[in-house]
Short mmCIF file of C-alpha atoms and ligand atoms in Angstrom, two decimals:
data_model
loop_
_atom_site.label_atom_id
_atom_site.label_comp_id
_atom_site.label_asym_id
_atom_site.label_seq_id
_atom_site.Cartn_x
_atom_site.Cartn_y
_atom_site.Cartn_z
CA MET A 1 -3.48 4.66 -20.80
CA LYS A 2 -1.76 6.84 -19.31
CA THR A 3 1.84 6.19 -17.76
CA VAL A 4 3.34 7.63 -14.83
CA ARG A 5 7.24 7.44 -14.45
CA VAL A 6 8.75 7.49 -10.48
CA ASN A 7 12.84 8.51 -10.57
CA ALA A 8 13.48 7.21 -7.89
CA SER A 9 16.83 5.20 -7.63
CA LYS A 10 15.84 3.16 -10.54
CA VAL A 11 14.01 5.27 -13.11
CA TYR A 12 10.35 3.45 -13.72
CA ASP A 13 6.98 3.57 -15.22
CA VAL A 14 3.92 2.80 -13.86
CA LEU A 15 1.74 1.98 -16.96
CA ILE A 16 -2.12 1.96 -15.78
CA GLY A 17 -5.19 1.34 -18.12
CA ASN A 18 -7.49 -1.04 -19.74
CA GLU A 19 -6.64 -4.75 -20.37
CA LEU A 20 -3.28 -4.10 -19.64
CA ILE A 21 -2.83 -7.56 -18.70
CA ASP A 22 -2.72 -9.10 -22.17
CA ARG A 23 -0.27 -7.28 -22.89
CA ALA A 24 1.78 -8.05 -19.67
CA GLY A 25 4.14 -10.29 -21.48
CA LYS A 26 5.70 -7.85 -24.47
CA TYR A 27 5.53 -4.82 -22.10
CA ILE A 28 7.66 -7.00 -19.29
CA TYR A 29 10.03 -7.99 -21.99
CA SER A 30 10.67 -5.03 -23.19
CA ALA A 31 11.87 -3.66 -20.21
CA VAL A 32 13.47 -5.75 -18.03
CA GLY A 33 14.03 -9.06 -20.58
CA GLY A 34 15.32 -12.49 -18.92
CA ASP A 35 14.13 -15.84 -19.59
CA THR A 36 12.72 -17.25 -16.74
CA ALA A 37 9.57 -15.10 -14.81
CA ALA A 38 8.58 -16.33 -11.45
CA VAL A 39 5.24 -15.19 -10.54
CA VAL A 40 3.94 -14.46 -7.18
CA THR A 41 0.20 -14.71 -6.34
CA ASP A 42 -2.64 -15.37 -3.89
CA ASP A 43 -4.80 -18.33 -4.51
CA ILE A 44 -8.00 -16.22 -5.07
CA VAL A 45 -5.67 -13.77 -7.92
CA SER A 46 -4.42 -17.80 -8.81
CA GLY A 47 -7.95 -18.77 -10.04
CA LEU A 48 -8.67 -15.38 -11.87
CA TYR A 49 -5.83 -13.66 -13.40
CA LEU A 50 -2.96 -16.66 -13.61
CA GLU A 51 -3.47 -18.36 -17.14
CA GLN A 52 -3.82 -15.55 -18.39
CA LEU A 53 -0.47 -13.46 -17.19
CA LEU A 54 1.10 -17.00 -17.88
CA ALA A 55 0.05 -17.27 -21.63
CA MET A 56 1.46 -13.53 -21.75
CA LEU A 57 4.35 -14.65 -20.42
CA ARG A 58 4.97 -17.23 -22.72
CA GLY A 59 3.46 -15.67 -25.35
CA ALA A 60 7.01 -12.81 -24.56
CA GLY A 61 9.20 -16.79 -24.97
CA TYR A 62 9.30 -16.95 -21.05
CA ASP A 63 9.84 -19.91 -18.67
CA THR A 64 7.33 -19.66 -16.05
CA ALA A 65 7.40 -20.70 -12.40
CA VAL A 66 4.57 -20.36 -9.77
CA PHE A 67 4.37 -19.61 -6.21
CA THR A 68 0.63 -18.83 -4.46
CA ILE A 69 0.68 -18.92 -0.81
CA LYS A 70 -2.68 -18.39 0.85
CA SER A 71 -4.68 -14.76 0.00
CA GLY A 72 -3.89 -12.86 3.43
CA GLU A 73 -1.60 -11.15 5.51
CA ALA A 74 -0.70 -14.46 7.92
CA SER A 75 0.71 -15.33 4.63
CA LYS A 76 3.26 -12.09 4.88
CA ASN A 77 6.08 -14.48 7.46
CA ALA A 78 8.98 -15.04 7.20
CA TYR A 79 8.79 -18.83 6.85
CA THR A 80 6.53 -18.17 3.63
CA TYR A 81 9.46 -16.22 2.62
CA ILE A 82 12.02 -18.56 2.65
CA ARG A 83 9.85 -20.79 0.92
CA LEU A 84 9.22 -18.53 -1.88
CA LEU A 85 13.15 -18.04 -1.52
CA ASP A 86 13.77 -21.58 -1.74
CA HIS A 87 11.25 -22.14 -4.74
CA LEU A 88 13.05 -19.48 -6.82
CA ALA A 89 16.02 -21.39 -6.43
CA GLU A 90 14.34 -24.65 -7.32
CA SER A 91 13.24 -22.99 -10.62
CA LYS A 92 16.44 -22.25 -10.82
CA LEU A 93 16.45 -18.37 -11.46
CA THR A 94 19.65 -15.91 -12.61
CA ARG A 95 19.75 -12.63 -11.58
CA SER A 96 19.04 -11.74 -15.46
CA ASP A 97 15.19 -14.02 -14.58
CA VAL A 98 12.36 -11.63 -12.77
CA VAL A 99 9.59 -12.53 -10.69
CA ILE A 100 6.22 -11.03 -11.18
CA ALA A 101 3.77 -10.28 -8.30
CA LEU A 102 0.12 -10.69 -8.81
CA GLY A 103 -2.22 -9.75 -6.43
CA GLY A 104 -2.37 -7.29 -3.60
CA GLY A 105 -0.37 -5.39 -1.08
CA VAL A 106 -0.06 -9.09 0.76
CA VAL A 107 1.55 -10.89 -2.30
CA GLY A 108 3.41 -7.37 -3.40
CA ASP A 109 4.77 -7.06 -0.15
CA LEU A 110 6.26 -10.37 0.37
CA ALA A 111 7.45 -11.08 -3.41
CA GLY A 112 8.75 -7.73 -3.29
CA PHE A 113 11.02 -7.94 -0.53
CA ALA A 114 12.11 -11.63 -2.09
CA ALA A 115 12.55 -10.54 -5.20
CA ALA A 116 15.67 -7.62 -2.94
CA THR A 117 17.36 -10.61 -1.47
CA TYR A 118 17.03 -13.21 -3.50
CA MET A 119 21.11 -13.68 -4.68
CA ARG A 120 20.95 -9.56 -3.51
CA GLY A 121 18.69 -8.21 -5.83
CA VAL A 122 16.03 -9.23 -9.16
CA PRO A 123 14.44 -7.63 -11.59
CA PHE A 124 11.20 -7.31 -10.15
CA VAL A 125 7.18 -6.08 -11.63
CA GLN A 126 4.32 -5.42 -9.65
CA ILE A 127 0.57 -6.71 -11.84
CA PRO A 128 -1.32 -5.25 -8.36
CA THR A 129 -5.30 -6.58 -8.72
CA THR A 130 -6.32 -4.52 -5.43
CA LEU A 131 -7.06 -1.32 -5.48
CA LEU A 132 -5.11 -0.25 -2.48
CA ALA A 133 -2.58 -2.27 -4.05
CA ALA A 134 -2.72 0.20 -7.59
CA VAL A 135 -2.88 3.33 -5.67
CA ASP A 136 0.40 2.25 -3.26
CA SER A 137 1.29 -0.96 -2.70
CA SER A 138 2.89 -1.58 -5.38
CA VAL A 139 4.41 2.33 -6.50
CA GLY A 140 7.68 3.02 -4.47
CA GLY A 141 10.11 0.31 -3.29
CA LYS A 142 8.45 -0.36 0.03
CA THR A 143 8.59 -4.07 0.96
CA ALA A 144 8.75 -5.86 3.52
CA ILE A 145 6.50 -9.68 6.05
CA ASP A 146 4.69 -9.23 9.13
CA LEU A 147 7.27 -10.74 12.84
CA GLU A 148 6.01 -11.90 15.91
CA SER A 149 6.42 -8.57 17.45
CA GLY A 150 5.25 -5.87 14.54
CA LYS A 151 4.05 -5.61 11.19
CA ASN A 152 6.55 -4.77 7.98
CA LEU A 153 9.50 -5.66 10.66
CA ALA A 154 11.88 -7.37 7.75
CA GLY A 155 11.79 -5.93 4.88
CA ALA A 156 14.17 -3.24 1.85
CA PHE A 157 13.64 -0.50 0.02
CA TYR A 158 13.66 -2.21 -3.46
CA GLN A 159 11.76 0.05 -6.62
CA PRO A 160 9.85 -2.61 -9.76
CA ASP A 161 11.34 -2.60 -13.13
CA ILE A 162 7.75 -1.76 -13.83
CA VAL A 163 4.09 -1.17 -12.52
CA ILE A 164 0.82 -3.02 -14.75
CA CYS A 165 -1.73 -1.00 -13.46
CA ASP A 166 -4.74 -3.49 -15.34
CA THR A 167 -7.59 -1.27 -14.30
CA THR A 168 -10.52 -3.27 -15.13
CA ILE A 169 -8.71 -5.77 -13.12
CA LEU A 170 -9.47 -3.12 -10.66
CA GLU A 171 -13.54 -2.54 -11.85
CA ARG A 172 -14.39 -6.24 -11.26
CA LEU A 173 -12.78 -6.42 -7.68
CA SER A 174 -16.36 -7.03 -4.32
CA PRO A 175 -17.19 -3.48 -3.12
CA ARG A 176 -15.44 -4.97 0.06
CA VAL A 177 -11.66 -4.95 -1.45
CA PHE A 178 -12.59 -2.07 -3.78
CA SER A 179 -13.45 0.40 -0.43
CA ASP A 180 -10.49 -0.92 0.61
CA GLY A 181 -8.57 1.09 -1.03
CA CYS A 182 -10.45 3.33 -1.21
CA ALA A 183 -9.34 5.00 2.58
CA GLU A 184 -6.37 5.09 0.71
CA VAL A 185 -7.01 7.43 -1.80
CA ILE A 186 -9.10 9.50 0.63
CA LYS A 187 -5.65 9.58 2.17
CA TYR A 188 -3.99 10.11 -1.23
CA GLY A 189 -6.92 13.61 -0.57
CA MET A 190 -6.07 14.77 2.85
CA ILE A 191 -2.54 14.93 2.78
CA ALA A 192 -2.48 16.44 -0.52
CA ASP A 193 -4.94 17.19 -2.94
CA ASP A 194 -8.13 18.91 -2.05
CA GLU A 195 -10.06 18.54 -5.48
CA LEU A 196 -9.15 14.86 -5.56
CA PHE A 197 -10.65 14.69 -1.74
CA ARG A 198 -13.71 16.52 -3.52
CA MET A 199 -13.76 14.57 -7.17
CA LEU A 200 -14.59 10.86 -4.63
CA SER A 201 -17.95 12.44 -3.27
CA THR A 202 -19.17 12.35 -6.60
CA PRO A 203 -19.40 9.54 -8.40
CA TRP A 204 -15.59 9.32 -9.35
CA GLU A 205 -15.45 5.27 -9.90
CA PRO A 206 -15.97 6.03 -13.76
CA TYR A 207 -12.97 8.17 -14.43
CA LEU A 208 -11.13 5.01 -12.89
CA GLU A 209 -7.65 5.26 -14.18
CA GLU A 210 -8.12 9.13 -13.55
CA VAL A 211 -7.95 8.54 -9.95
CA VAL A 212 -5.36 6.05 -9.81
CA SER A 213 -3.01 8.08 -11.63
CA ARG A 214 -3.60 10.91 -9.78
CA CYS A 215 -3.11 8.76 -6.12
CA VAL A 216 0.25 7.18 -7.78
CA SER A 217 2.17 10.57 -9.14
CA ILE A 218 1.74 12.89 -5.94
CA LYS A 219 2.82 8.60 -4.04
CA ARG A 220 5.75 9.38 -7.24
CA ASP A 221 6.63 13.50 -6.39
CA ILE A 222 7.13 12.20 -2.59
CA VAL A 223 8.96 9.19 -3.29
CA ARG A 224 11.05 11.18 -5.44
CA ARG A 225 12.23 14.33 -2.77
CA ASP A 226 12.40 11.47 0.05
CA GLU A 227 12.42 7.55 -0.78
CA PHE A 228 14.04 6.82 1.92
CA GLU A 229 11.45 7.82 4.66
CA ASN A 230 13.32 10.41 7.13
CA GLY A 231 11.54 12.94 6.10
CA GLU A 232 8.02 14.16 4.36
CA ARG A 233 7.47 10.32 3.34
CA LYS A 234 6.32 10.17 6.02
CA LEU A 235 3.67 12.15 5.27
CA LEU A 236 1.48 8.98 3.82
CA ASN A 237 1.58 7.13 6.72
CA PHE A 238 -0.81 9.55 7.98
CA GLY A 239 -3.19 7.23 9.62
CA HIS A 240 -0.97 4.18 9.21
CA THR A 241 0.00 4.95 12.82
CA ILE A 242 -2.76 3.56 14.11
CA GLY A 243 -4.43 1.23 11.98
CA HIS A 244 -1.42 -0.61 11.98
CA ALA A 245 -1.56 -0.42 15.54
CA ILE A 246 -5.50 -2.04 14.84
CA GLU A 247 -4.05 -4.50 12.76
CA GLN A 248 -2.70 -5.66 15.34
CA LEU A 249 -4.48 -5.95 18.13
CA SER A 250 -7.27 -7.15 15.79
CA ASN A 251 -4.99 -9.88 14.89
CA PHE A 252 -5.54 -8.78 10.93
CA SER A 253 -8.97 -9.70 10.88
CA VAL A 254 -9.47 -6.13 10.86
CA SER A 255 -8.11 -5.12 6.93
CA HIS A 256 -5.63 -2.34 6.53
CA GLY A 257 -7.52 -0.41 4.43
CA ARG A 258 -10.39 -0.64 7.32
CA ALA A 259 -7.55 -0.31 9.56
CA VAL A 260 -6.53 2.94 7.65
CA ALA A 261 -10.45 4.23 7.04
CA ILE A 262 -10.46 4.43 11.32
CA GLY A 263 -6.31 5.66 11.77
CA MET A 264 -6.69 8.12 9.39
CA ALA A 265 -10.48 9.26 11.83
CA VAL A 266 -8.86 9.42 15.42
CA GLU A 267 -5.40 11.35 14.44
CA THR A 268 -8.07 14.03 12.74
CA GLY A 269 -9.70 14.63 15.75
CA ILE A 270 -6.70 13.78 17.66
CA ALA A 271 -5.64 16.61 15.61
CA VAL A 272 -9.02 18.66 16.23
CA LYS A 273 -8.54 18.05 19.95
CA MET A 274 -5.26 19.99 19.51
CA ARG A 275 -6.36 22.37 17.44
CA MET A 276 -4.93 21.36 14.82
CA CYS A 277 -6.68 21.03 12.29
CA GLY A 278 -11.07 22.80 12.20
CA GLU A 279 -13.84 20.43 13.60
CA GLU A 280 -15.29 20.77 10.10
CA CYS A 281 -11.57 18.62 8.09
CA TYR A 282 -12.68 15.75 10.54
CA GLY A 283 -16.72 15.86 9.88
CA GLU A 284 -15.79 15.84 5.52
CA LEU A 285 -13.57 13.43 6.63
CA ILE A 286 -15.66 11.35 8.08
CA ALA A 287 -18.37 11.98 5.99
CA LEU A 288 -16.32 10.12 2.64
CA LEU A 289 -14.83 7.51 5.17
CA HIS A 290 -19.25 6.49 5.81
CA LYS A 291 -19.92 7.11 1.66
CA HIS A 292 -17.33 4.40 0.62
CA GLY A 293 -18.06 2.39 3.60
CA LEU A 294 -15.36 1.93 6.15
CA PRO A 295 -15.85 2.80 9.18
CA TYR A 296 -14.18 5.06 11.98
CA ASP A 297 -15.02 4.10 15.73
CA MET A 298 -12.18 2.79 17.42
CA PRO A 299 -12.49 -0.50 18.84
CA TYR A 300 -9.83 -0.96 21.00
CA SER A 301 -8.34 1.83 24.30
CA ALA A 302 -5.88 4.52 23.88
CA GLU A 303 -4.09 1.96 26.01
CA GLU A 304 -4.20 -1.06 23.93
CA LEU A 305 -2.95 0.82 20.66
CA ALA A 306 -0.50 3.93 22.58
CA ARG A 307 1.08 -0.26 23.30
CA ALA A 308 0.83 -1.57 19.97
CA ALA A 309 2.01 1.22 18.62
CA LEU A 310 5.04 1.93 19.82
CA HIS A 311 5.69 -2.41 19.21
CA ASP A 312 5.83 -0.52 15.24
CA LYS A 313 9.33 0.21 14.04
CA LYS A 314 7.62 3.83 13.33
CA ARG A 315 9.11 4.34 17.26
CA LYS A 316 12.49 6.37 16.08
CA GLY A 317 14.09 7.37 19.53
CA GLU A 318 11.98 8.57 22.12
CA LYS A 319 10.25 10.20 19.76
CA LEU A 320 7.11 9.56 17.31
CA THR A 321 6.20 11.32 14.41
CA LEU A 322 2.46 11.47 13.92
CA ILE A 323 0.63 12.65 10.68
CA MET A 324 -2.13 15.73 10.98
CA PRO A 325 -4.25 17.28 9.06
CA ARG A 326 -3.87 21.02 8.71
CA ARG A 327 -7.39 21.17 6.74
CA VAL A 328 -8.61 18.40 3.84
CA GLY A 329 -5.03 18.48 0.97
CA LYS A 330 -2.97 19.13 3.70
CA CYS A 331 -1.22 17.45 6.33
CA ILE A 332 2.35 18.01 8.78
CA LEU A 333 4.68 16.11 10.61
CA ASN A 334 3.57 16.55 14.27
CA ASP A 335 6.86 14.35 16.70
CA VAL A 336 4.88 13.15 19.47
CA ARG A 337 7.18 11.90 23.40
CA VAL A 338 6.13 8.61 23.29
CA THR A 339 5.10 8.84 26.98
CA ASP A 340 2.90 11.21 25.58
CA LEU A 341 0.87 8.99 23.08
CA GLU A 342 -1.41 7.27 25.44
CA GLY A 343 -2.57 10.90 26.01
CA ILE A 344 -2.96 11.96 22.81
CA ILE A 345 -5.17 9.16 20.62
CA ALA A 346 -7.49 9.38 24.35
CA LEU A 347 -8.00 13.32 22.81
CA GLY A 348 -8.79 11.34 19.15
CA LEU A 349 -10.91 9.20 21.45
CA THR A 350 -13.38 11.18 23.19
CA LYS A 351 -16.38 12.59 21.30
CA ASN A 352 -16.67 16.78 21.48
N1 NAD B 401 4.76 -1.60 0.42
C1 NAD B 401 3.37 -0.49 0.67
O1 NAD B 401 4.28 0.71 0.33
C2 NAD B 401 2.18 -0.77 1.11
C3 NAD B 401 0.89 0.33 0.99
C4 NAD B 401 -0.04 -0.40 1.60
C5 NAD B 401 -0.30 -0.98 2.12
N2 NAD B 401 0.37 -2.17 2.11
C6 NAD B 401 0.26 -3.78 2.79
O2 NAD B 401 -0.61 -4.30 1.42
C7 NAD B 401 -1.34 -5.30 1.80
C8 NAD B 401 -2.53 -5.06 2.36
O3 NAD B 401 -3.09 -4.57 0.16
P1 NAD B 401 -3.93 -5.14 0.11
O4 NAD B 401 -5.92 -4.61 0.23
O5 NAD B 401 -3.53 -5.65 -1.18
O6 NAD B 401 -4.40 -6.99 0.88
P2 NAD B 401 -4.15 -8.32 -0.79
O7 NAD B 401 -3.39 -8.77 -1.00
O8 NAD B 401 -4.88 -9.23 1.09
O9 NAD B 401 -5.79 -8.14 -0.37
C9 NAD B 401 -6.83 -8.82 -0.64
C10 NAD B 401 -7.82 -10.11 -1.03
O10 NAD B 401 -7.96 -9.77 -1.94
C11 NAD B 401 -8.10 -10.34 -2.27
N3 NAD B 401 -7.90 -10.11 -3.79
C12 NAD B 401 -6.49 -9.81 -4.12
N4 NAD B 401 -6.68 -9.41 -5.88
C13 NAD B 401 -7.75 -9.26 -6.53
C14 NAD B 401 -8.76 -9.38 -7.40
N5 NAD B 401 -8.06 -9.38 -7.85
N6 NAD B 401 -9.82 -9.86 -7.51
C15 NAD B 401 -10.26 -10.52 -6.62
N7 NAD B 401 -9.99 -10.66 -5.42
C16 NAD B 401 -8.25 -10.12 -5.02
C17 NAD B 401 -6.85 -11.25 -1.67
O11 NAD B 401 -7.00 -12.27 -1.85
C18 NAD B 401 -7.13 -11.10 -0.08
O12 NAD B 401 -8.33 -11.49 0.03
C19 NAD B 401 -1.38 -4.93 3.76
O13 NAD B 401 -0.46 -6.15 3.69
C20 NAD B 401 -0.54 -3.52 4.52
O14 NAD B 401 0.76 -3.74 4.96
C21 NAD B 401 2.50 -2.21 1.56
ZN1 ZN B 402 -1.77 1.91 4.13
#
């Protein structure tokens, strides 16, 4: 097992290793204590791991309550959020009890926002069950729900008290859900770690524990320096400005990981056209996305994308920050004028 300690506004451990769910009750009790554990999960994950987790929680002395959402991004909404808060109240959860997210990024974001706001904040545990949640959404404290007018528009920075990442669960994921997470892993390689990027072109699945802890460590370091995203943390949004626009335009039928993959390809294409990075950087990225079964062709026009992106909360005043690679392992923040966005995106859509 590997432990990554995160030093943010809260200090907490991310535990990464095999069969950790079998020890979850013990870990959670020693991190937060409490009497009642309210587990939030979705209707796919509940059939796989809920009973196992509940048994461990009861074994550690917890009373348990369960809230199950329908799987998928469409559940990350205000209606489900309010129902969840009501469920916590009906379960008589107090500020010394704990909310546990058992699931992917959708469950984690929703449960985290509920934990942040129920009674002004209760202890919170993340048990990520997708690769994407393990390497990204379960760490760093961003929680959110989507609004009609855009993704993640209501949320809070709220760090968990412990993250338990069972790599045995990740190993059993379907290739499609696994590859969604690969998009975020490739993102870490692009923004901060060329060695990780190269490792991904070899058979790396046997080293899952190593890869997850490397990604979490990169995120930990960035979050420690810029927890509330005033600057450097924006690097983690590489591929996301355009990725979120794709998710939105597709009505969320394109998954987050796939949208980010296309977003990274386009943002890198823009950087090549703006002479911020070389052609070979684009070529290496496309080859790696291809190898992991991820898409890189854009189904939407620059005009549609710009319109959708400007609904995105990353717009600040008249400028918006795009993340651009200089080379594999290094990206920079590039502020662009909102009025120039469509033309800039068009650069990334035209082939050389
Ligand atoms: N908070 C953050 O910092 C952050 C970072 C990245 C992404 N996100 C958010 O995360 C969400 C995407 O996360 P995701 O890709 O995990 O999506 P998800 O939670 O929808 O999970 C993807 C699918 O896999 C299923 N699933 C989950 N675990 C499984 C398992 N062990 N076995 C089989 N199926 C399983 C789910 O039911 C779902 O159908 C988006 O809403 C995105 O905005 C948040
Ligand atoms: Zn993401």
